[in-house]
PDB file of C-alpha atoms in Angstrom:
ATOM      1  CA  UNK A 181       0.000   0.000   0.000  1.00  0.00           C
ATOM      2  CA  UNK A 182       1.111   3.419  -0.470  1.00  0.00           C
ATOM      3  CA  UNK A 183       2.168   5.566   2.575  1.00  0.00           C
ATOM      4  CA  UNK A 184       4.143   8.767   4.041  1.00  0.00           C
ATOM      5  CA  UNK A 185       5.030   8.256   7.297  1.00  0.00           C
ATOM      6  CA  UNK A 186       6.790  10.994   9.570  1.00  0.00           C
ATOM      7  CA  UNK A 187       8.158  10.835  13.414  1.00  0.00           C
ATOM      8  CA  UNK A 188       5.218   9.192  15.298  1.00  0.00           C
ATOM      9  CA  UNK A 189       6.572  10.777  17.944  1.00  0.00           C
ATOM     10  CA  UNK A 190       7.191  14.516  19.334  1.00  0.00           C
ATOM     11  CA  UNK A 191      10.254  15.435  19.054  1.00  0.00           C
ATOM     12  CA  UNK A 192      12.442  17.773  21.687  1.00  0.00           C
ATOM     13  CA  UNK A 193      15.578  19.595  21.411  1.00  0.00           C
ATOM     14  CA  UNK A 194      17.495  21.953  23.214  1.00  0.00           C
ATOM     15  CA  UNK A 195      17.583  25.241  21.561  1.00  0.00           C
ATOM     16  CA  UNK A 196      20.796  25.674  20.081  1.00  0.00           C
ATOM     17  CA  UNK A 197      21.237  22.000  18.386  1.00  0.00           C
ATOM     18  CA  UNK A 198      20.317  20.671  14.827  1.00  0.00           C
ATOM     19  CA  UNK A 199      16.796  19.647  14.488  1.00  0.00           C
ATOM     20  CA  UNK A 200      16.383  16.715  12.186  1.00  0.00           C
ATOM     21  CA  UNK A 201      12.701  15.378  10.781  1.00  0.00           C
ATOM     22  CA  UNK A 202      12.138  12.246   9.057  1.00  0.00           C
ATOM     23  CA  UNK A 203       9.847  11.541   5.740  1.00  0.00           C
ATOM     24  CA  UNK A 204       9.752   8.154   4.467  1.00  0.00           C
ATOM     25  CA  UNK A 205       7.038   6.947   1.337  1.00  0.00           C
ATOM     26  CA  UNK A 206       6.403   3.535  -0.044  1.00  0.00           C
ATOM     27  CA  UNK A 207       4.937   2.543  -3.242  1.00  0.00           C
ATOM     28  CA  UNK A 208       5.173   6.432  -4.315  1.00  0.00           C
ATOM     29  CA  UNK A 209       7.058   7.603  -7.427  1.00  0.00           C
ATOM     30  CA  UNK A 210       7.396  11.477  -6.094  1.00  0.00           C
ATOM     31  CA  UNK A 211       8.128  14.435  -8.830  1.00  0.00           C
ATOM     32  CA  UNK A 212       9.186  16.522  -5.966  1.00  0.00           C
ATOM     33  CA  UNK A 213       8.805  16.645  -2.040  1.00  0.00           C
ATOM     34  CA  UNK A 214       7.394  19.804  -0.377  1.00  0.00           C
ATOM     35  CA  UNK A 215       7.838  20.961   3.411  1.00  0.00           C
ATOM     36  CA  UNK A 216       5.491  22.337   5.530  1.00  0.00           C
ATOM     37  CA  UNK A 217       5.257  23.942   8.655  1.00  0.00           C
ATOM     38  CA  UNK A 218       2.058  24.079  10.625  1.00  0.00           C
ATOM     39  CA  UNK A 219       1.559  26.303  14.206  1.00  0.00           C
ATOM     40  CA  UNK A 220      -1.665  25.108  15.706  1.00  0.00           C
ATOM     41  CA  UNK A 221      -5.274  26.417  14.722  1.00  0.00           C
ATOM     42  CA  UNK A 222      -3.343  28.141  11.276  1.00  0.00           C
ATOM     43  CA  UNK A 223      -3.329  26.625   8.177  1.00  0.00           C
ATOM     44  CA  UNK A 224       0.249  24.762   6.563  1.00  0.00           C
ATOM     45  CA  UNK A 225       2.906  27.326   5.475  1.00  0.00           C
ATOM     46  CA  UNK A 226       5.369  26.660   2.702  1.00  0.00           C
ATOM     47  CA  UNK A 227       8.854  26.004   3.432  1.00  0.00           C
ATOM     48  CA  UNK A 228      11.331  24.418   0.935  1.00  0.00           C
ATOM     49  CA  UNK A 229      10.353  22.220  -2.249  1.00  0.00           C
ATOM     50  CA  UNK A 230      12.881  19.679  -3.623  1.00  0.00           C
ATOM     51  CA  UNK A 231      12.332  17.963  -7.034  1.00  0.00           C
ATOM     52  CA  UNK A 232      13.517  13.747  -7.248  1.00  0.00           C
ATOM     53  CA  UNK A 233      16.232  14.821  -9.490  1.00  0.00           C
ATOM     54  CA  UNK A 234      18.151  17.059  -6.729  1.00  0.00           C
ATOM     55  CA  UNK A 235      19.908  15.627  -3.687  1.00  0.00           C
ATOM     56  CA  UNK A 236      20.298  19.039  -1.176  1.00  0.00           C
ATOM     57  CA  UNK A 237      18.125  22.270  -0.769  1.00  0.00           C
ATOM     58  CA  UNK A 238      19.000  24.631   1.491  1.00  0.00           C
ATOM     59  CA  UNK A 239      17.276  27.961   3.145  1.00  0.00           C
ATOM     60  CA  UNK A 240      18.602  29.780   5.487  1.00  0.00           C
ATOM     61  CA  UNK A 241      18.664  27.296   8.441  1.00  0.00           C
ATOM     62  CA  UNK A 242      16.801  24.898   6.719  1.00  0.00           C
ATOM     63  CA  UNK A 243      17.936  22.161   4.822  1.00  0.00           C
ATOM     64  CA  UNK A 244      16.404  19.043   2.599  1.00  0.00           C
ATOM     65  CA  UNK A 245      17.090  16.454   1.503  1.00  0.00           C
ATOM     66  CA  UNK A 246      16.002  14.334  -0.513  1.00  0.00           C
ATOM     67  CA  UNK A 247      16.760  10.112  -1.424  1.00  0.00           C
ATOM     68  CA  UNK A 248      14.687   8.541  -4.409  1.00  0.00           C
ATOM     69  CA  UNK A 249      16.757   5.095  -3.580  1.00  0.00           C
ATOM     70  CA  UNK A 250      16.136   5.154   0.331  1.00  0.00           C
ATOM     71  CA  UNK A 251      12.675   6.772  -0.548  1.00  0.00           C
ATOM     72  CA  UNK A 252      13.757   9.031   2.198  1.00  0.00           C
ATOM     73  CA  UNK A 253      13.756  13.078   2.935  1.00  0.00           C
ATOM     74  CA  UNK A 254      15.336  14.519   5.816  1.00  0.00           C
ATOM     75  CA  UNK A 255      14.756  18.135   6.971  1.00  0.00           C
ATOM     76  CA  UNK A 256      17.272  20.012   9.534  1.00  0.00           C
ATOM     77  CA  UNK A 257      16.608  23.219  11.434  1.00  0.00           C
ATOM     78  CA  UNK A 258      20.245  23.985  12.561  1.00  0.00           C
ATOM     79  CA  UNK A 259      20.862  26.749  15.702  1.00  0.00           C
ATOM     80  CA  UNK A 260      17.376  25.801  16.910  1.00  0.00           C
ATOM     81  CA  UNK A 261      14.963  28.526  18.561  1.00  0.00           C
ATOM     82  CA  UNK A 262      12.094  28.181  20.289  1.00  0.00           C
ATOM     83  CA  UNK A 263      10.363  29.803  17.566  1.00  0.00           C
ATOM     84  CA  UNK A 264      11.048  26.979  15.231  1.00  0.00           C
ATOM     85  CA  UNK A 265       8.833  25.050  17.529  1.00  0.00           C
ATOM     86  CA  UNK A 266       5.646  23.987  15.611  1.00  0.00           C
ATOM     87  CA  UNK A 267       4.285  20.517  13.512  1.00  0.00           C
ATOM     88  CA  UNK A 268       6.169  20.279  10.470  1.00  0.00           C
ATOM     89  CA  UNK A 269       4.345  18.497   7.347  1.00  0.00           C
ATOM     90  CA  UNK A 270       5.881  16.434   4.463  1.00  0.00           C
ATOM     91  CA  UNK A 271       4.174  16.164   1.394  1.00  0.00           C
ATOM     92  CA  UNK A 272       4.475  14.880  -2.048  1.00  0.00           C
ATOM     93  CA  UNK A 273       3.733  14.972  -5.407  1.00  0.00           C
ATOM     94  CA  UNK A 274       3.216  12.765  -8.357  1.00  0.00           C
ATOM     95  CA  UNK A 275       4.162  12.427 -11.721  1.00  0.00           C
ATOM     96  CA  UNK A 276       1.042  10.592 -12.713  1.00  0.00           C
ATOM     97  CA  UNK A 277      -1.061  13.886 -10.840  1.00  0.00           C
ATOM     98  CA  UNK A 278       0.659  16.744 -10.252  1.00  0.00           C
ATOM     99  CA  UNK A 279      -1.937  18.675  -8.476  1.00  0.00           C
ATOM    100  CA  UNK A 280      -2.660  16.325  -6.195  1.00  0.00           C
ATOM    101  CA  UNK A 281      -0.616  17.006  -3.315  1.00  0.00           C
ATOM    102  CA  UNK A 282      -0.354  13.705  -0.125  1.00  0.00           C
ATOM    103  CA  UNK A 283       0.641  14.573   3.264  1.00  0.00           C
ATOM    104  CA  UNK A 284       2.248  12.709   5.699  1.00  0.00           C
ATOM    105  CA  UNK A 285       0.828  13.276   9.357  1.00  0.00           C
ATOM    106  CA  UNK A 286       3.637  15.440  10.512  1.00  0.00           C
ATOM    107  CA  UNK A 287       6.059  15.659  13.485  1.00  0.00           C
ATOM    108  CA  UNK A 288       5.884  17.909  16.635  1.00  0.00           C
ATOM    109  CA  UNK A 289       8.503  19.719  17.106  1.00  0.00           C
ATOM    110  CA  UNK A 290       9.695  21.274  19.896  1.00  0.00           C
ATOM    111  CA  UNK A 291      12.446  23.838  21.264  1.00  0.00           C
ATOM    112  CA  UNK A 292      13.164  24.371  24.859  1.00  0.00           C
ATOM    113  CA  UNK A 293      14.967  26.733  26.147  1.00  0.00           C
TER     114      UNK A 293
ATOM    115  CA  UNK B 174      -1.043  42.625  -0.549  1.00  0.00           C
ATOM    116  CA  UNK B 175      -3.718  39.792   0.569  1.00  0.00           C
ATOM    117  CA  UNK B 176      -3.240  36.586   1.504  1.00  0.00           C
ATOM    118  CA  UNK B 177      -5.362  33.469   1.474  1.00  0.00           C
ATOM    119  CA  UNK B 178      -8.846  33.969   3.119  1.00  0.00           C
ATOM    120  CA  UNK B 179     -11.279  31.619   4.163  1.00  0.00           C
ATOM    121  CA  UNK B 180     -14.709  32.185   5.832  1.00  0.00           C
ATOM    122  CA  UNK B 181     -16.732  31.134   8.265  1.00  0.00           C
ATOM    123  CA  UNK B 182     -14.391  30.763  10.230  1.00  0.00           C
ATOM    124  CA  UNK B 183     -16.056  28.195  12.561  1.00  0.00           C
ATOM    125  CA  UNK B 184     -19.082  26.315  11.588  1.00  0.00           C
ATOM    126  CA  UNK B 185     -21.334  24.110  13.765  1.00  0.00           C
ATOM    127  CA  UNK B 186     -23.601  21.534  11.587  1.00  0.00           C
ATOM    128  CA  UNK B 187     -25.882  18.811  12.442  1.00  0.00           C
ATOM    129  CA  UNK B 188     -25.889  15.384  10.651  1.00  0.00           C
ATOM    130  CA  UNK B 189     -28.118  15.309   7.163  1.00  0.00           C
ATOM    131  CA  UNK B 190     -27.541  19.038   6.982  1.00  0.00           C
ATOM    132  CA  UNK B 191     -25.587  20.884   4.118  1.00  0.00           C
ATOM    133  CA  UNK B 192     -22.487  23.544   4.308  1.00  0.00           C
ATOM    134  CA  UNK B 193     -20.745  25.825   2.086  1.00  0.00           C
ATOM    135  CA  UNK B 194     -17.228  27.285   2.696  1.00  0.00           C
ATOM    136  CA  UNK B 195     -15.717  29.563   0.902  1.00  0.00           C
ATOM    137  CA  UNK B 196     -12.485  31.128   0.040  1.00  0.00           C
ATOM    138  CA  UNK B 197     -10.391  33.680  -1.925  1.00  0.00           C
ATOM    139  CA  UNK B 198      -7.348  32.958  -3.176  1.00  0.00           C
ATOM    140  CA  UNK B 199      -4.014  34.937  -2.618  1.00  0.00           C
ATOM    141  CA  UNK B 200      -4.034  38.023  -5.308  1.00  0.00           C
ATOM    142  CA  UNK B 201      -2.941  37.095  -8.514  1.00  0.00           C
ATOM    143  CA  UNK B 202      -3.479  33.151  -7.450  1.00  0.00           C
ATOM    144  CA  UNK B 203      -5.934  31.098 -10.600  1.00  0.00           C
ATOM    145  CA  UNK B 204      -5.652  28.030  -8.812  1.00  0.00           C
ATOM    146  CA  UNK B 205      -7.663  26.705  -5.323  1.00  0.00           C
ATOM    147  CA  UNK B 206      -6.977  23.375  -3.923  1.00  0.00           C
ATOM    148  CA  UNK B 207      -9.423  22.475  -0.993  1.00  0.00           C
ATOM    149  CA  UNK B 208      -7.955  20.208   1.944  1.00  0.00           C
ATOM    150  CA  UNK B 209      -9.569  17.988   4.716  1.00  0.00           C
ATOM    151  CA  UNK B 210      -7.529  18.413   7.868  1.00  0.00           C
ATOM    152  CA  UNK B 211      -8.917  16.073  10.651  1.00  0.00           C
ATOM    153  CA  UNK B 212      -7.302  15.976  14.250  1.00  0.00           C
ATOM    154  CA  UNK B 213      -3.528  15.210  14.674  1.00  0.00           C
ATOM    155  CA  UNK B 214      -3.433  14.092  10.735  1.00  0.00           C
ATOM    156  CA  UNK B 215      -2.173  15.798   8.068  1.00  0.00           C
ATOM    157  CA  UNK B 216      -4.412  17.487   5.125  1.00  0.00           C
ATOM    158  CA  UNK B 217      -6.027  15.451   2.724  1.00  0.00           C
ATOM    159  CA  UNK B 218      -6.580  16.608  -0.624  1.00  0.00           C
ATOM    160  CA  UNK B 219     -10.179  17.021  -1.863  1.00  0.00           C
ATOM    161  CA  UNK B 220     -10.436  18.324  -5.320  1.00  0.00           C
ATOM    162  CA  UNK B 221      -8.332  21.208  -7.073  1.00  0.00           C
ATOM    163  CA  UNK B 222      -9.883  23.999  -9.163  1.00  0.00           C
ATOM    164  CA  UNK B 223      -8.473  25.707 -12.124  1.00  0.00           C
ATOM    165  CA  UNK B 224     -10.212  27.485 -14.812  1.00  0.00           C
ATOM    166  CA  UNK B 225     -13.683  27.187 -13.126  1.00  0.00           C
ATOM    167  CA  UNK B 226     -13.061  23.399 -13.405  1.00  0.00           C
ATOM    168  CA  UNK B 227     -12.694  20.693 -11.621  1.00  0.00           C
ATOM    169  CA  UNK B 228      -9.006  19.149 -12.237  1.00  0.00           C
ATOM    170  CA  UNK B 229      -8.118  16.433  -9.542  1.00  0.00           C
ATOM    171  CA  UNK B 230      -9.771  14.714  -7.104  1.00  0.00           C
ATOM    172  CA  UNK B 231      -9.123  12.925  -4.082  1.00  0.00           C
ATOM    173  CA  UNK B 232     -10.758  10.162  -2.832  1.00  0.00           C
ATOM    174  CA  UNK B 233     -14.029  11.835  -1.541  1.00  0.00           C
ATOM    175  CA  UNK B 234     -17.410  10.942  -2.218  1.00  0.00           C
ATOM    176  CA  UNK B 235     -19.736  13.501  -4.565  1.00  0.00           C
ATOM    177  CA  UNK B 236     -21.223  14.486  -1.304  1.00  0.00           C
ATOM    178  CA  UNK B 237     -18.190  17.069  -1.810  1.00  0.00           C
ATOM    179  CA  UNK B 238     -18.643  19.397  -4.862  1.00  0.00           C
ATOM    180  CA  UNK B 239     -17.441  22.656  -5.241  1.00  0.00           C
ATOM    181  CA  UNK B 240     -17.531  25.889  -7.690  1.00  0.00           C
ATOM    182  CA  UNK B 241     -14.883  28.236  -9.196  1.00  0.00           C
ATOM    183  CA  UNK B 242     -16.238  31.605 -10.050  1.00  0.00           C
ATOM    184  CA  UNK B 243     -14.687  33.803 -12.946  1.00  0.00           C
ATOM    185  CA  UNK B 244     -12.536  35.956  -9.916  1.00  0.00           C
ATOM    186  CA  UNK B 245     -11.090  32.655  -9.043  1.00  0.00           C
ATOM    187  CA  UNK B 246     -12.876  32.490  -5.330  1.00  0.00           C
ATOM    188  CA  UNK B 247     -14.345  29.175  -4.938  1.00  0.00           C
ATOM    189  CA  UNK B 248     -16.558  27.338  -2.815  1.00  0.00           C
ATOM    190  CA  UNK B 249     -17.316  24.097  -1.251  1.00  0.00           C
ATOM    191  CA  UNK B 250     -20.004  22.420  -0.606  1.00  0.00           C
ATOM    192  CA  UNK B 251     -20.654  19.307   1.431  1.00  0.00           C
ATOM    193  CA  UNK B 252     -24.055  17.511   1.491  1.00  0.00           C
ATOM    194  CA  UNK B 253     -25.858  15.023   4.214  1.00  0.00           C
ATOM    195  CA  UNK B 254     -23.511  15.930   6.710  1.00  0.00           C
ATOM    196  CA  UNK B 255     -21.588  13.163   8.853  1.00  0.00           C
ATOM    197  CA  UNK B 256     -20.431  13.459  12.201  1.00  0.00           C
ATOM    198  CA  UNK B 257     -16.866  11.907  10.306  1.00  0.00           C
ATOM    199  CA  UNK B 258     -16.683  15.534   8.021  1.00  0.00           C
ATOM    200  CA  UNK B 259     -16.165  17.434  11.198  1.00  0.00           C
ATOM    201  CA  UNK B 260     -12.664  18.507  10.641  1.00  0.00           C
ATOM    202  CA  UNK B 261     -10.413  21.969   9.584  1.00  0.00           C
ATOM    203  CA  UNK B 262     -11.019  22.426   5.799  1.00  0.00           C
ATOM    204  CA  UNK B 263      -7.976  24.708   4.058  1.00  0.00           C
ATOM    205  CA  UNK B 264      -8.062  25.775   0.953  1.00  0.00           C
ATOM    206  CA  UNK B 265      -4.786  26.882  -0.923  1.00  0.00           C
ATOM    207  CA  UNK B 266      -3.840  28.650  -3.671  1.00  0.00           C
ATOM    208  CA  UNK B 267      -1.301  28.698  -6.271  1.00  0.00           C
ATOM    209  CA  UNK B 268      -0.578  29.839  -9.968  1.00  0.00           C
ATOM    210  CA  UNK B 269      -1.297  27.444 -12.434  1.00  0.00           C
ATOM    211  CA  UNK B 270      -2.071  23.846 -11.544  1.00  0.00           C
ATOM    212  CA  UNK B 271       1.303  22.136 -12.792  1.00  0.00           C
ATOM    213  CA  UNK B 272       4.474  20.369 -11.085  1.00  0.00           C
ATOM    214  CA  UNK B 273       6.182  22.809  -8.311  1.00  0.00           C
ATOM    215  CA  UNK B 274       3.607  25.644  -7.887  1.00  0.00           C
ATOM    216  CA  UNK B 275       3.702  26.748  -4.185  1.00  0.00           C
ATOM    217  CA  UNK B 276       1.018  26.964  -2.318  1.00  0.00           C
ATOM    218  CA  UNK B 277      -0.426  29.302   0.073  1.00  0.00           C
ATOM    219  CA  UNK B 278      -2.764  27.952   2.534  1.00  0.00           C
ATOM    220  CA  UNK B 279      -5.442  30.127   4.095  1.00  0.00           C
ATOM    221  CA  UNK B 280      -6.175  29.478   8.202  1.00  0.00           C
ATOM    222  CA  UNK B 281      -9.344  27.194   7.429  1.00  0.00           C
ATOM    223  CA  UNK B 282     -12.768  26.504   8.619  1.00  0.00           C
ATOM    224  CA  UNK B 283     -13.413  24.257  11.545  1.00  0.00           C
ATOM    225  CA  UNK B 284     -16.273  22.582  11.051  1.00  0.00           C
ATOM    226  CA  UNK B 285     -18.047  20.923  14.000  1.00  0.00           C
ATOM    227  CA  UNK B 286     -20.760  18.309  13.106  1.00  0.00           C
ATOM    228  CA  UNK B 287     -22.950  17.296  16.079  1.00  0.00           C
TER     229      UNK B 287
END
């Protein structure tokens, strides 16, 4: 069956240190992979896109990346801040429909002080 | 320069009854995608609009429909109400409908069926 799974779990880090957020899909053949972050009660914001034929974004403190073989992306937040704390979305999309956009369920993230 | 907006903002329903959301897309936007966001899960995509038509779908039953009007707002509309549609419905826009258009998401509708 086809899935997008993300951390299960919240995760927490001490401000300061390297965030890093797993995205793994089966049975998908992704055009590109999208990230998302999502405070509570607000709607998703855009954060980085990365298309299946590139191996590293970066933005600012952000970076992607992104592994067609593993069927893995990993997103880092580096220098942490409580302010990055939030739920942080991964989502693809297809060749075969490239308006359709799947989600994964996200990953709490946290910062503490 | 406006974003994304979305209104009601909260709804209350009761089962068998019939809603109808609506939203504007960001200025200069010509494409609305309309999400289904239930507790602790990540969106799920409904339908996508472009050109007043319908161009995707996700796997929701015609109880969903929706509308594009010639300004590129759109609506949608959800008939016989379940107490499984209550949920935060997000609508997003973008320009065009093709591979790598970001999208902007307006803050959503929660929608409470009792």
């Amino acid at each position: 069956s086809q899935k997008i799974e993300q951390n299960s779990e919240a995760l927490n880090i001490q401000e300061g240190k390297t965030a890093t957020l797993t995205c793994n899909y089966t049975n998908y053949s992704p055009a590109y992979l999208q990230w998302y972050r999502q405070d509570p009660g607000r709607g998703p914001v855009f954060l980085l896109l990365i298309r299946e034929n590139e191996k590293e974004k970066r933005k600012e403190r952000l970076k992607v990346t992104f592994d067609t073989t593993l069927k893995q992306s990993l997103f880092h937040i580096t220098a942490s801040q409580p302010a990055d704390s939030a739920t942080y979305l991964c989502a693809l999309a297809l060749y075969s429909s490239a308006s359709k956009i799947i989600f994964g369920s996200g990953t709490r993230l946290s910062i503490r002080p | 320069d406006a974003g994304v907006t979305q209104s009601p903002t909260h709804l209350i329903k009761t089962r068998g009854q019939q809603v109808t959301l609506r939203c504007s897309p960001k200025s200069g936007h010509d494409t609305v995608s309309w999400y289904q966001q239930a507790l602790g899960q990540g969106p799920q995509f409904i339908f996508q609009y472009y050109e007043e038509e319908e161009r995707q779908r996700g796997n929701f039953p015609d109880r969903f429909s929706g509308h594009q009007y010639p300004n590129y707002s759109s609506e949608l509309n959800v008939n016989a109400l379940l107490l499984g549609d209550s949920a935060l419905y997000l609508c997003a826009s973008s320009l065009g409908s093709g591979y790598g258009n970001e999208q902007f998401f307006g803050p959503g509708t929660r929608l409470t069926v009792l």
